[in-house]
Coordinates of C-alpha atoms in Angstrom, one line a residue:
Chain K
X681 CA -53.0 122.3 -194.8
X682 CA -49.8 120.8 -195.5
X683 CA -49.3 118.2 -198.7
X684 CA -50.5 114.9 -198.2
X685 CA -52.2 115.6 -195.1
X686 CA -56.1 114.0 -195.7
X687 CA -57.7 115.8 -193.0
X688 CA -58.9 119.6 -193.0
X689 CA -59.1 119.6 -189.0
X690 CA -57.6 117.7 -186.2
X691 CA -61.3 118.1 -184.8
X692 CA -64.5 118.6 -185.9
X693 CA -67.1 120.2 -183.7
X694 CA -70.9 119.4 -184.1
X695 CA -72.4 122.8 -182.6
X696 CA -71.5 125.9 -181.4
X697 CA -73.4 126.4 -177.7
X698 CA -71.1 126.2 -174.7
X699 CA -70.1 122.7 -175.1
X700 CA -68.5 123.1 -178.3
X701 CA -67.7 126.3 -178.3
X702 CA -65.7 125.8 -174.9
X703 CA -64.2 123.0 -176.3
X704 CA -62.9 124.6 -179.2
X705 CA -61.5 127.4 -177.2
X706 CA -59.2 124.3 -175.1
X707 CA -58.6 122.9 -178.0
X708 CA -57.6 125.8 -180.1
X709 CA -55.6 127.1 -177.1
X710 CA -53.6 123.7 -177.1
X711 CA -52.7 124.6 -180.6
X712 CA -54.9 121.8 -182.3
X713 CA -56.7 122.6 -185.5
X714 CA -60.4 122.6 -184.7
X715 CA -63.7 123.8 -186.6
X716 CA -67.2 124.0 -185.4
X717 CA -70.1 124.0 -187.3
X718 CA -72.9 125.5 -186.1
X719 CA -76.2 125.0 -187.6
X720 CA -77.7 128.6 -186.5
X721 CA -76.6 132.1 -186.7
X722 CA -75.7 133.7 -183.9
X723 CA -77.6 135.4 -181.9
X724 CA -80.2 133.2 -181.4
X725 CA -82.4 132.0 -178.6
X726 CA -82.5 129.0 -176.4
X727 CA -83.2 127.3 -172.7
X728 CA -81.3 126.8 -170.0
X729 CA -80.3 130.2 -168.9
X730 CA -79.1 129.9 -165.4
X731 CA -75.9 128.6 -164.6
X732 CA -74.2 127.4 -161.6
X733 CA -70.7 128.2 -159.8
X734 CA -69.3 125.5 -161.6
X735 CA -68.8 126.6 -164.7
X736 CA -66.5 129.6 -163.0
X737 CA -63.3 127.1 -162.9
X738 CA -64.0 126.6 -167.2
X739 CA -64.2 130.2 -167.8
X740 CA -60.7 130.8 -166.2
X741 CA -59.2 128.1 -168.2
X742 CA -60.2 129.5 -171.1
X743 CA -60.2 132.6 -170.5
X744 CA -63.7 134.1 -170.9
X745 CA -64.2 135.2 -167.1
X746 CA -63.8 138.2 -167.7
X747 CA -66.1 139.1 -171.0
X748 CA -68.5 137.3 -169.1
X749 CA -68.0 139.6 -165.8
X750 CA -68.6 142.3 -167.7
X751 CA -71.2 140.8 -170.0
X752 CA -73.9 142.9 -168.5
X753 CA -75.3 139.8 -167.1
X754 CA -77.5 139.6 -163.8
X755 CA -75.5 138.3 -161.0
X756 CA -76.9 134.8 -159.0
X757 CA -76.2 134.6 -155.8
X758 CA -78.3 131.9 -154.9
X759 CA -81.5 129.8 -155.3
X760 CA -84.6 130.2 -153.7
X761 CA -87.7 127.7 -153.5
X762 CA -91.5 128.7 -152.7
X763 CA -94.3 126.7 -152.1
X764 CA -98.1 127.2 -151.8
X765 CA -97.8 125.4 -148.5
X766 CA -96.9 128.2 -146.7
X767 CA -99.5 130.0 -144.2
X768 CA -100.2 133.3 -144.5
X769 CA -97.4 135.1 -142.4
X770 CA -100.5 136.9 -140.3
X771 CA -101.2 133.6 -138.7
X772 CA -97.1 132.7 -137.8
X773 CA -95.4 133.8 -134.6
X774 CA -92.3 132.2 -135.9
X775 CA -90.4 131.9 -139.2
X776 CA -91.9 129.1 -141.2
X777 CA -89.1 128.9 -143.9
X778 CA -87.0 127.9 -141.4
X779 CA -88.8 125.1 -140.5
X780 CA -91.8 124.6 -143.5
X781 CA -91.7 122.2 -146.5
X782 CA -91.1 123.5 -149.8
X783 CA -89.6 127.0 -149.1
X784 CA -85.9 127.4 -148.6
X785 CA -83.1 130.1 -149.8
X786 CA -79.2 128.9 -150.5
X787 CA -76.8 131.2 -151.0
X788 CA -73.5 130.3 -153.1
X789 CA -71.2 131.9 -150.7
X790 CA -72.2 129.5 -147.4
X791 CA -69.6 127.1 -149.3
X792 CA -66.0 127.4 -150.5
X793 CA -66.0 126.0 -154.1
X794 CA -62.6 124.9 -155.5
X795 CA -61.3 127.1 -158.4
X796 CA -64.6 129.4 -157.6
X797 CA -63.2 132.9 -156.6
X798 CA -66.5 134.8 -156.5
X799 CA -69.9 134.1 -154.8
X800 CA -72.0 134.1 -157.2
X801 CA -72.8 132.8 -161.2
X802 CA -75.1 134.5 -163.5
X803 CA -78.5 134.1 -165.4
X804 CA -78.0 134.9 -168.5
X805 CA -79.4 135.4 -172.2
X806 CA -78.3 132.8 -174.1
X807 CA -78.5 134.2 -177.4
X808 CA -75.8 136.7 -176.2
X809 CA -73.7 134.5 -173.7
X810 CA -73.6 132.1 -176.5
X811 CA -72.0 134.5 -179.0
X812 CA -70.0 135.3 -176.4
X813 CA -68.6 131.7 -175.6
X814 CA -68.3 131.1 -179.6
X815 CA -66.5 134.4 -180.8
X816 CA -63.7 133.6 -177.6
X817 CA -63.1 130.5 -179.2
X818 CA -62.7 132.0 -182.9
X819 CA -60.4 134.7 -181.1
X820 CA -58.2 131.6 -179.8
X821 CA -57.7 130.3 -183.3
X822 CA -60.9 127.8 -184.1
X823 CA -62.6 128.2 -187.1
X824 CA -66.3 128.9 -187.1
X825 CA -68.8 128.3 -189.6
X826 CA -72.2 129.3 -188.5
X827 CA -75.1 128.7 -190.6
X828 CA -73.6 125.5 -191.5
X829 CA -75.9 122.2 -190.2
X830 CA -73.7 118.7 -189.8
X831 CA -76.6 116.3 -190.9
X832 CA -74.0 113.2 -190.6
X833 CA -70.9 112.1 -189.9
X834 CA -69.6 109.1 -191.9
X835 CA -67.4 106.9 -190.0
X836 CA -66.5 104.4 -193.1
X837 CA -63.0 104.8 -191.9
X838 CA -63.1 105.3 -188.0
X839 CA -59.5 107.0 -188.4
X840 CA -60.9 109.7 -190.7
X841 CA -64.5 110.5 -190.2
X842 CA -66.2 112.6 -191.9
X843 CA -68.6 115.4 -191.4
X844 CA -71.2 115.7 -194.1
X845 CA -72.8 119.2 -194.1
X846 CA -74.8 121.6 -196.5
X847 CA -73.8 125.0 -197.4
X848 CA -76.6 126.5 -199.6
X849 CA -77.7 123.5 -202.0
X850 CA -74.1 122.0 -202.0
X851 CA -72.9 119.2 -200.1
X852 CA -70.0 119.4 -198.3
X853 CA -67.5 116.3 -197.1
X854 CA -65.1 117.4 -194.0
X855 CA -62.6 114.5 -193.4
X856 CA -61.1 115.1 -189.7
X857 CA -59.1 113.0 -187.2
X858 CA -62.1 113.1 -184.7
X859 CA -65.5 114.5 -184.5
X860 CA -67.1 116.0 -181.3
X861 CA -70.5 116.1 -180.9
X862 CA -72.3 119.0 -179.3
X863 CA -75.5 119.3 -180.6
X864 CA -76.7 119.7 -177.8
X865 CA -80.7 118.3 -177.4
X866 CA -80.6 117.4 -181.4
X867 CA -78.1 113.9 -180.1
X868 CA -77.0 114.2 -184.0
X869 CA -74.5 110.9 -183.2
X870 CA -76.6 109.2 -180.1
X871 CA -79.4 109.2 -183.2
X872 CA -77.5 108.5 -186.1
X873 CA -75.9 105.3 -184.7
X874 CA -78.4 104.6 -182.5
X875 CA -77.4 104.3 -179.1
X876 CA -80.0 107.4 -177.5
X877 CA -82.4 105.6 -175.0
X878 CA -84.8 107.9 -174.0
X879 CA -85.1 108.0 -169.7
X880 CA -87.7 105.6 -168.4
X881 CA -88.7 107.8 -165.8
X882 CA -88.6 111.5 -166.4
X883 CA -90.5 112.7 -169.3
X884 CA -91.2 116.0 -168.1
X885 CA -92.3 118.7 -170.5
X886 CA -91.6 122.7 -170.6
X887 CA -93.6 126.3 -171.3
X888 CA -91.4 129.3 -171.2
X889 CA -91.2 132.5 -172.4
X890 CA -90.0 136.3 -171.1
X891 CA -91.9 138.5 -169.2
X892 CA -91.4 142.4 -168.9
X893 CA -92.3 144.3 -165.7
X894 CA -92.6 141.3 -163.6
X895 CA -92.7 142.8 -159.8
X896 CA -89.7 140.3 -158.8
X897 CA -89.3 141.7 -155.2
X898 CA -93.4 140.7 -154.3
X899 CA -92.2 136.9 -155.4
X900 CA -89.5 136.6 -152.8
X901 CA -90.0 135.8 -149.5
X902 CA -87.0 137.9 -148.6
X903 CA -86.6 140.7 -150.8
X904 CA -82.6 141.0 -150.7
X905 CA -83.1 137.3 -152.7
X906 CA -85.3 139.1 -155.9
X907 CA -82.9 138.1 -158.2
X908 CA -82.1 134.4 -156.6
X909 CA -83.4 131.9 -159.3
X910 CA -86.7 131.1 -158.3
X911 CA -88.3 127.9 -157.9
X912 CA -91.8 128.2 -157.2
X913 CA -93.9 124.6 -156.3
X914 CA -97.1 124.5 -157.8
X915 CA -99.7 122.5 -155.6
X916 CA -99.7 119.8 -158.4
X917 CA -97.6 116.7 -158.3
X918 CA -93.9 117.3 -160.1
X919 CA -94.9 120.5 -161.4
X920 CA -92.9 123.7 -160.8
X921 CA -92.1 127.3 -162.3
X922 CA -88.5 128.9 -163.0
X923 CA -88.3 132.6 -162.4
X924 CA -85.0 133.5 -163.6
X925 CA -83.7 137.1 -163.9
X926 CA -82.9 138.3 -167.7
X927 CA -82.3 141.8 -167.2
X928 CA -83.2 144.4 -165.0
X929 CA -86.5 144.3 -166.1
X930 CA -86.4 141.4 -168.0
X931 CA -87.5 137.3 -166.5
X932 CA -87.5 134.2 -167.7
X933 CA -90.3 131.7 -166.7
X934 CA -91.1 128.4 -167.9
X935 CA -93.7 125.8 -166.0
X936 CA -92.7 122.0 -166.0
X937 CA -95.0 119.2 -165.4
X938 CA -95.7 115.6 -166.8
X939 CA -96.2 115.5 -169.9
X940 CA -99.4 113.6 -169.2
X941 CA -100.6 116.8 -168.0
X942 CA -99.6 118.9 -170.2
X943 CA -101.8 117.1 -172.6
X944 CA -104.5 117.1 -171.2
X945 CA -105.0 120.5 -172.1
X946 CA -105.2 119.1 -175.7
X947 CA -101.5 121.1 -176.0
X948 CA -102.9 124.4 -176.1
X949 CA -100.1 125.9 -174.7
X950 CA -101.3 129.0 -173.6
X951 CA -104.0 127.5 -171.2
X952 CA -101.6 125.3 -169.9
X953 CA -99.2 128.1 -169.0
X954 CA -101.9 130.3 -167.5
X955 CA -104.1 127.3 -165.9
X956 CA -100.9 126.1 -164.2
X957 CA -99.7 129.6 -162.5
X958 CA -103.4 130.2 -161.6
X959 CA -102.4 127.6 -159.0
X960 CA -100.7 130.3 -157.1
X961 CA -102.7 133.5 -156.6
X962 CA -99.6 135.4 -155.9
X963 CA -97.7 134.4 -159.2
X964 CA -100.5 134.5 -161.5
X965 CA -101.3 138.0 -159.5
X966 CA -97.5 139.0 -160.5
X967 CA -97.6 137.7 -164.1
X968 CA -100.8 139.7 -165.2
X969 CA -99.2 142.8 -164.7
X970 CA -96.2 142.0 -166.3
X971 CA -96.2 142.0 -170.0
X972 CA -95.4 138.8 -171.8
X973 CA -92.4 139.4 -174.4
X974 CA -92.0 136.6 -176.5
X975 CA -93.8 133.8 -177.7
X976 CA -94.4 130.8 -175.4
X977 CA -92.0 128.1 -176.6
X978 CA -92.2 124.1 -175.5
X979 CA -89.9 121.7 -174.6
X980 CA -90.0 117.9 -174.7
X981 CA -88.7 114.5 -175.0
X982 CA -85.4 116.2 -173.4
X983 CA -84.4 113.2 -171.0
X984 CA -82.4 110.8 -172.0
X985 CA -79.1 108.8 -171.9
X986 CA -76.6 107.3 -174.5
X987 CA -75.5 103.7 -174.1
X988 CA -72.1 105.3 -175.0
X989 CA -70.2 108.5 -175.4
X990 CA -67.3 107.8 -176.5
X991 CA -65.6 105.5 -179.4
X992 CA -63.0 105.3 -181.7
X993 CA -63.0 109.1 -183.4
X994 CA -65.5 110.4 -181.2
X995 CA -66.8 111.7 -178.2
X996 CA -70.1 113.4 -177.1
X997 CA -70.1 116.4 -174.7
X998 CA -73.0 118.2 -173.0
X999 CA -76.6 117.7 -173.8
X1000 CA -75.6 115.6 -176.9
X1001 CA -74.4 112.9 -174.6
X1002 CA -77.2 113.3 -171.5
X1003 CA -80.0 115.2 -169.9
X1004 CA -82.1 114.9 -167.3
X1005 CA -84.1 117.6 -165.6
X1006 CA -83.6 121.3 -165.9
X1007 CA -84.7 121.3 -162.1
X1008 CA -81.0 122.5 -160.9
X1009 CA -79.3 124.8 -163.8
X1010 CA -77.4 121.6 -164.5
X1011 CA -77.5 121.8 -168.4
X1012 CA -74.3 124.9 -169.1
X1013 CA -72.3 123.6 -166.3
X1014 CA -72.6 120.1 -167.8
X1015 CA -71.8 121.6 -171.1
X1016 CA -68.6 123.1 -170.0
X1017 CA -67.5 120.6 -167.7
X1018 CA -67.9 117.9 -170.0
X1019 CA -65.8 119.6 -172.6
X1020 CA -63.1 120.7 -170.3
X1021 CA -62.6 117.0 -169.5
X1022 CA -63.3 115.8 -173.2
X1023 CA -60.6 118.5 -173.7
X1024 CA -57.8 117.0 -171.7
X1025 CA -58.6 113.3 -172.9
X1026 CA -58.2 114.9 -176.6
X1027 CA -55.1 117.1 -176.2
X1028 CA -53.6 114.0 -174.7
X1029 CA -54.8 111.6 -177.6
X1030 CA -53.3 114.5 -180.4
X1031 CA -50.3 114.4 -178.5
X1032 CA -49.9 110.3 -179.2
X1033 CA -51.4 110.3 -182.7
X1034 CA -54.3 108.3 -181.3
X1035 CA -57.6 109.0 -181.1
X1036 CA -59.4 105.7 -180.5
X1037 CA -62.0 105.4 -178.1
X1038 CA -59.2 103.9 -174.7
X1039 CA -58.4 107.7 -175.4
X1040 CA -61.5 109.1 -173.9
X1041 CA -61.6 106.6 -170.7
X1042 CA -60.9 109.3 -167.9
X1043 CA -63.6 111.3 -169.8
X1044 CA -66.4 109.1 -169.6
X1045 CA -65.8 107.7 -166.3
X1046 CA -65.4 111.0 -164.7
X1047 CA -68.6 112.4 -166.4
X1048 CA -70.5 109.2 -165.3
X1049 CA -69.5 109.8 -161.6
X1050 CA -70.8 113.5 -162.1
X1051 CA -74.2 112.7 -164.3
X1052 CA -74.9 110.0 -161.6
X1053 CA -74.7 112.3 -158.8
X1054 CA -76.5 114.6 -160.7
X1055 CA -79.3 112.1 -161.5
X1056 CA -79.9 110.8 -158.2
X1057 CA -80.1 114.3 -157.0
X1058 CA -83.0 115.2 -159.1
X1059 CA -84.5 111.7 -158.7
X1060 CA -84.4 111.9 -155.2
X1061 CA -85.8 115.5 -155.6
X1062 CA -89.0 114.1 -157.2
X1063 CA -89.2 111.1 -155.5
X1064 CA -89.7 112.8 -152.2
X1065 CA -90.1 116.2 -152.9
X1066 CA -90.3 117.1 -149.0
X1067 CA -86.7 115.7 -148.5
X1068 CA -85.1 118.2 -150.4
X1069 CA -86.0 121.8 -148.4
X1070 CA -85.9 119.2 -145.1
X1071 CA -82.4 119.1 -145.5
X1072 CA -81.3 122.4 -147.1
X1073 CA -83.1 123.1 -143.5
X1074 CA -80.8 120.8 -141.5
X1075 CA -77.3 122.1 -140.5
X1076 CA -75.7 118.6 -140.7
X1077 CA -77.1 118.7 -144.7
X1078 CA -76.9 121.9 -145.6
X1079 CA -73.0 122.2 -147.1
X1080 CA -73.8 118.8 -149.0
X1081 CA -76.6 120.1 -150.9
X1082 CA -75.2 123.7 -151.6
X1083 CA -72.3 121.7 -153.4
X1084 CA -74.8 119.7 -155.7
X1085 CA -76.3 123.1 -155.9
X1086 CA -73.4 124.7 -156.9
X1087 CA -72.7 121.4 -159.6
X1088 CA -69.5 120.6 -157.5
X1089 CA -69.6 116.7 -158.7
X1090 CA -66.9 115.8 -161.1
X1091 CA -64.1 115.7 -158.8
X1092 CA -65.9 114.7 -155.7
X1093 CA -67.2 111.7 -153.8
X1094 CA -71.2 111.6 -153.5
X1095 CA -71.8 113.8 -151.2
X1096 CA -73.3 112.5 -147.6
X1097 CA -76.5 114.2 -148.2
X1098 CA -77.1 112.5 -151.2
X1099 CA -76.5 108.8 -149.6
X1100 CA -78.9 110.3 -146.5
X1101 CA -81.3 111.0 -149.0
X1102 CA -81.5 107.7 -150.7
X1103 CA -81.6 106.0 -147.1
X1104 CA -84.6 108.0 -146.1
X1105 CA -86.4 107.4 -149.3
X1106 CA -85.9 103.8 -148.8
X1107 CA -87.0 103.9 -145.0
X1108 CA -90.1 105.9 -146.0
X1109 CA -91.1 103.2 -148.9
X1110 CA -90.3 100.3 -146.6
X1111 CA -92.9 101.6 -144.3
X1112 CA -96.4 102.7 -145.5
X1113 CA -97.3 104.1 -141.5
X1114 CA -94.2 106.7 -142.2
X1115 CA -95.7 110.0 -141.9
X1116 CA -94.3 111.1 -145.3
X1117 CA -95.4 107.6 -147.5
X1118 CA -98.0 109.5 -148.7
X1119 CA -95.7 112.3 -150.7
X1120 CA -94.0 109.9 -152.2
X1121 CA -93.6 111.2 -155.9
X1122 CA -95.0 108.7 -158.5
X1123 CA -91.6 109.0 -160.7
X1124 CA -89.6 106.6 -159.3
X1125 CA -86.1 106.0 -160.8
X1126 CA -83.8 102.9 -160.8
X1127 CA -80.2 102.6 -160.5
X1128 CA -80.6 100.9 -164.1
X1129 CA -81.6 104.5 -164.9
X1130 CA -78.4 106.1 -164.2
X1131 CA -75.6 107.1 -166.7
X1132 CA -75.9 104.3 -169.3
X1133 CA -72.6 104.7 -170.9
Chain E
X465 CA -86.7 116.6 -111.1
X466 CA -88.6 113.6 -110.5
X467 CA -90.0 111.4 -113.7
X468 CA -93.5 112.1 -113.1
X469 CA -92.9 115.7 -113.2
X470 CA -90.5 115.5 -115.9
X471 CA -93.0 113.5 -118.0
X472 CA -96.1 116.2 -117.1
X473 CA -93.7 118.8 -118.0
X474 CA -93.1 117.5 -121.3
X475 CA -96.9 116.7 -121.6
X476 CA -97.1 120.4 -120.9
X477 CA -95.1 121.8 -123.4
X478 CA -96.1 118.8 -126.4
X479 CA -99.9 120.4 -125.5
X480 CA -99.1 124.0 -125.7
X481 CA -97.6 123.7 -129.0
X482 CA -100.3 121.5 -130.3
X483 CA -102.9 124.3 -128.5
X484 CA -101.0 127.0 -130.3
X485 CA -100.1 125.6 -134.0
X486 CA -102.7 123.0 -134.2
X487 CA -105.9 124.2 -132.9
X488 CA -105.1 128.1 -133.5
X489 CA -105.0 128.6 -129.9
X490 CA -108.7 127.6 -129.9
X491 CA -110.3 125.9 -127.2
X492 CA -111.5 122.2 -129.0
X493 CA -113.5 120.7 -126.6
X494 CA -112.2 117.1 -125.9
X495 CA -108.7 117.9 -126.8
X496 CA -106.0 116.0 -124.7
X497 CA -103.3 114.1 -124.6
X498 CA -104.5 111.4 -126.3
X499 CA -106.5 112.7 -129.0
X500 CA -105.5 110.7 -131.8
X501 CA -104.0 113.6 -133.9
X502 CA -103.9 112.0 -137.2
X503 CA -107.2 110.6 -137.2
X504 CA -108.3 114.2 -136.4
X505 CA -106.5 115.7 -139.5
X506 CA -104.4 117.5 -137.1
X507 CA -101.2 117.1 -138.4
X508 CA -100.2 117.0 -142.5
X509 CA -97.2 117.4 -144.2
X510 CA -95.7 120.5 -142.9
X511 CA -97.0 120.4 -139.3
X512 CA -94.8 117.2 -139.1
X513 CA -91.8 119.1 -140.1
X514 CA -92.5 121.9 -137.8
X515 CA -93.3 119.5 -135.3
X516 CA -90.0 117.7 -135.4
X517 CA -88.3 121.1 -135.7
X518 CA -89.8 122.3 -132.4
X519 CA -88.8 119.2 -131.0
X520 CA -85.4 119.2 -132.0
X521 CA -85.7 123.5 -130.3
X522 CA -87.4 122.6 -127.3
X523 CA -85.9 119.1 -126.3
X524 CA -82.2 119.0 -128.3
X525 CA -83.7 115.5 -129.7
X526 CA -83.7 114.5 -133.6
X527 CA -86.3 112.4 -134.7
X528 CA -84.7 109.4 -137.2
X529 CA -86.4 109.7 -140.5
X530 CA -87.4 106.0 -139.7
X531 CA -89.2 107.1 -135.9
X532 CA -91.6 109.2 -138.4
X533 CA -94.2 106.6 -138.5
X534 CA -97.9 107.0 -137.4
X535 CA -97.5 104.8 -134.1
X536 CA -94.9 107.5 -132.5
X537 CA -97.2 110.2 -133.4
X538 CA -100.7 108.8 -132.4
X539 CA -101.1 111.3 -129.7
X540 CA -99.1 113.3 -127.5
X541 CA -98.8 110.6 -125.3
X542 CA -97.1 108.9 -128.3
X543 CA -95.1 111.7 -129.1
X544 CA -93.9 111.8 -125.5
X545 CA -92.9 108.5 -125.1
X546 CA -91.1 109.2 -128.4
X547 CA -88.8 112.4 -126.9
X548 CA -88.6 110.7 -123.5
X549 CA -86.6 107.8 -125.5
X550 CA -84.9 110.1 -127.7
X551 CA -83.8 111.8 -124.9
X552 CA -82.3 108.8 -123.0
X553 CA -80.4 107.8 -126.0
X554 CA -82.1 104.8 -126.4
X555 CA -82.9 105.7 -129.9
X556 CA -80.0 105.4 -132.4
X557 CA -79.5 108.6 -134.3
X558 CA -79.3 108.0 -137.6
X559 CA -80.3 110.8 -140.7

């Protein structure tokens, strides 16, 4: 630190999970002085552990691709739905996944991606990837405390916040030039000044955990796709199970479902979990003789916007400025998207000496675009659930909804599909003799629900 | 081909798939062409979509999202009518 100079960092990171942790590696890499605080110590475990193509573009910029490459993690080549609508393949003389609802495979490499040189992304283990992300960004030149929790950030002068942590029992004052916010689900600014509005729709609720042994070859329909991310439909409205590839032996699953129903197992977890999978013979056949590793751990309350996410000092990246629905491995890619466009804003406002909040306009209007893409996607998803493998089914569709797959949204137009879909919700809730009125999902969303910022 | 024939071929076909992926291939007595198939319970969710996709197969037509109401879908007769229009073009194509 040079005399006279009241600041200890050009920026301040709130959180060291791919958000900040790629943001401090662009940062760093720019040759700005950055710091993240992270309130764990890494390892350490967490959701949201299958990622999309898009993050591959990030990972080059920064150059991580290849520590992740050869991270040991499980490739993804694709997604794969299942539903308990499908007949028993005794009775069919021709191939119902072609042509049924709620059963469909994608593979990434049906599309080109921009910037995405391989065809497929990973699953991965957060606690490791994480580490991964973070120590790449400590290698470029950020400093990392782990361990260290922001609880605050005082913005008393907006040209010099600063982040108020503890260490131990001792307070500790961090006066920077701008603060970044990646605290992912915590929101540690959308809740201190008060600008989180939690979704009026979704408020859909989580069980996860690991499994060992889990026979993922007898879950697909086609056993090349075992190690697709799964997405099997329960026969209950909005509910559905992840089956995501850990390791070799190693899976991920989680059930989501309304919260309503969740409680009506008076929150014992473990009933939930097992009532819910009982819904499918098949899974619950599969999960039984697996052997259940960890704990099962919840999730809640996780959908949400922020009536801003950017202002003078300050910006918010990944799940600290918005999520939605972990239906389509949106959350990493968000992450590292949204901080490799915070990233160019902020370089750009170091290079003037200005970092009020006209700084961060190309950020938050290029995130919008992408989170309201991304939100009408999944809206339209549980709105009309038999829309969604209808048109992954149709050749004229198919492209369009690989990209959303693939979280191809910042730097595009809404795709076709997407506009289709809305059109054919709108002509199905016009008209209650259409032959699909009566799947019409009971979460409805509003355009008033989109990005709020 | 004349358009009686062309309509009782169409019939034909429309009642062999309903023969063979609605009834089973089971012989249901009183089962014709105008058996009203969604009164019977006939057709749900994803017989309408296999439905449609046999149609789009057999006959090259796509059904609009908004010709997927009950009245096109009454009977076969219905149904018929539907293609036969679909077919002529007189139905915009929309997604």
């Amino acid at each position: 630190m040079s005399d006279g100079q009241d600041y200890d960092y050009d920026v301040g990171i709130i959180g060291g999970g791919p958000a900040g942790s790629t943001l401090a590696s662009y940062l760093a890499k720019a040759g700005l002085s950055v710091a993240v605080f992270e309130g764990e110590v890494f390892p350490r475990e967490h959701v949201g552990e299958s990622l999309v193509p898009a993050v591959i573009p990030v990972m080059h910029e920064i150059g991580v691709i290849s520590k992740i490459e050869n991270g040991g993690f499980p490739r993804k080549y694709g997604a794969a739905w299942t539903s308990a609508d499908t007949r028993p393949t005794s009775t069919l003389d021709f191939d119902a996944g072609s042509h049924g609802l709620g059963v469909a495979e994608i593979a990434y490499e049906e599309r080109e991606q921009e910037g995405v040189d391989r065809v497929y992304a990973w699953h991965v283990d957060r606690g490791r990837f994480d580490q991964v992300l973070l120590k790449h960004a400590e290698e470029l030149g950020a400093k990392v405390y782990q361990g260290v929790r922001v609880n605050r950030v005082d913005f008393a002068d907006p040209a010099r916040p600063v982040l108020q942590a503890r260490i131990g029992n001792r307070q500790v004052r961090v006066p920077v030039r701008m603060v970044a916010d990646a605290s992912g689900r915590q929101t540690l600014l959308g809740s201190q000044l008060k600008v989180k509005v939690p979704d009026p729709v979704f408020n859909q609720y989580a069980v996860h955990t690991w499994f060992e042994g889990l026979d993922r070859p007898a879950l697909a329909r086609r056993p090349q796709d075992a190690d697709y991310i799964h997405v099997h439909f329960l026969p209950q409205e909005d509910t559905w199970v992840w089956q995501i590839p850990i390791t070799e032996t190693i899976t991920s699953i989680g059930v989501v479902t309304q919260k309503a129903r969740f409680r009506e197992h008076k929150d014992n977890i473990e009933a939930f979990f097992w009532d819910s999978v009982g819904s499918r013979p098949e899974l619950l056949d599969a999960l039984k003789n697996a052997e259940r590793l960890r704990p099962f751990k919840t999730e809640g309350d996780y959908s949400y916007g922020m009536r801003k996410i950017a202002d003078d000092g300050m910006v918010l990246i990944g799940d600290a400025a918005r999520f939605v629905d972990p239906i389509f491995s949106s959350g990493v890619s968000v992450a590292m998207n949204s901080a490799r466009l915070a990233a160019k804003d902020i370089i750009a406002a170091h290079a003037a000496g200005d970092f009020r909040k006209e700084r961060f306009e190309n950020y938050v209007g290029t995130l919008r675009r992408g989170v309201n893409i991304w939100y009408d996607f999944i809206s339209m998803y549980y709105r009309l659930n038999v829309l969604f493998t209808a048109f992954i089914d149709d050749p004229r569709y198919r492209k369009d909804v690989i990209q959303m797959l693939q979280g191809d949204v910042y730097d595009a137009d809404e795709p076709a599909a997407l506009t289709a879909m809305k059109e054919y919700v709108a002509a199905v809730e016009a008209d209650p003799t259409h032959l699909w009125h009566r799947h019409l999902g009971n979460l409805k969303a509003s355009s008033s629900a989109l990005a709020l910022f | 081909m004349s358009p009686t024939a062309d309509r009782e071929l169409l019939l034909g076909k429309l009642a062999d798939y309903a023969k063979r992926e609605l009834l089973d291939d089971k012989d249901v007595e009183g089962f014709g062409t105008t058996t009203p198939l969604l009164e019977w319970g006939l057709i749900n969710s994803i017989e309408t979509a296999r439905l449609i996709a046999f149609i789009r197969e057999e006959f090259g037509v796509r059904v609009p999202p908004a010709e997927m109401v009950s009245r096109n879908f009454q009977d076969l007769e219905r149904i018929a009518d539907l293609v036969s229009a679909l077919r002529d073009g007189t139905e915009q194509e929309t997604p």
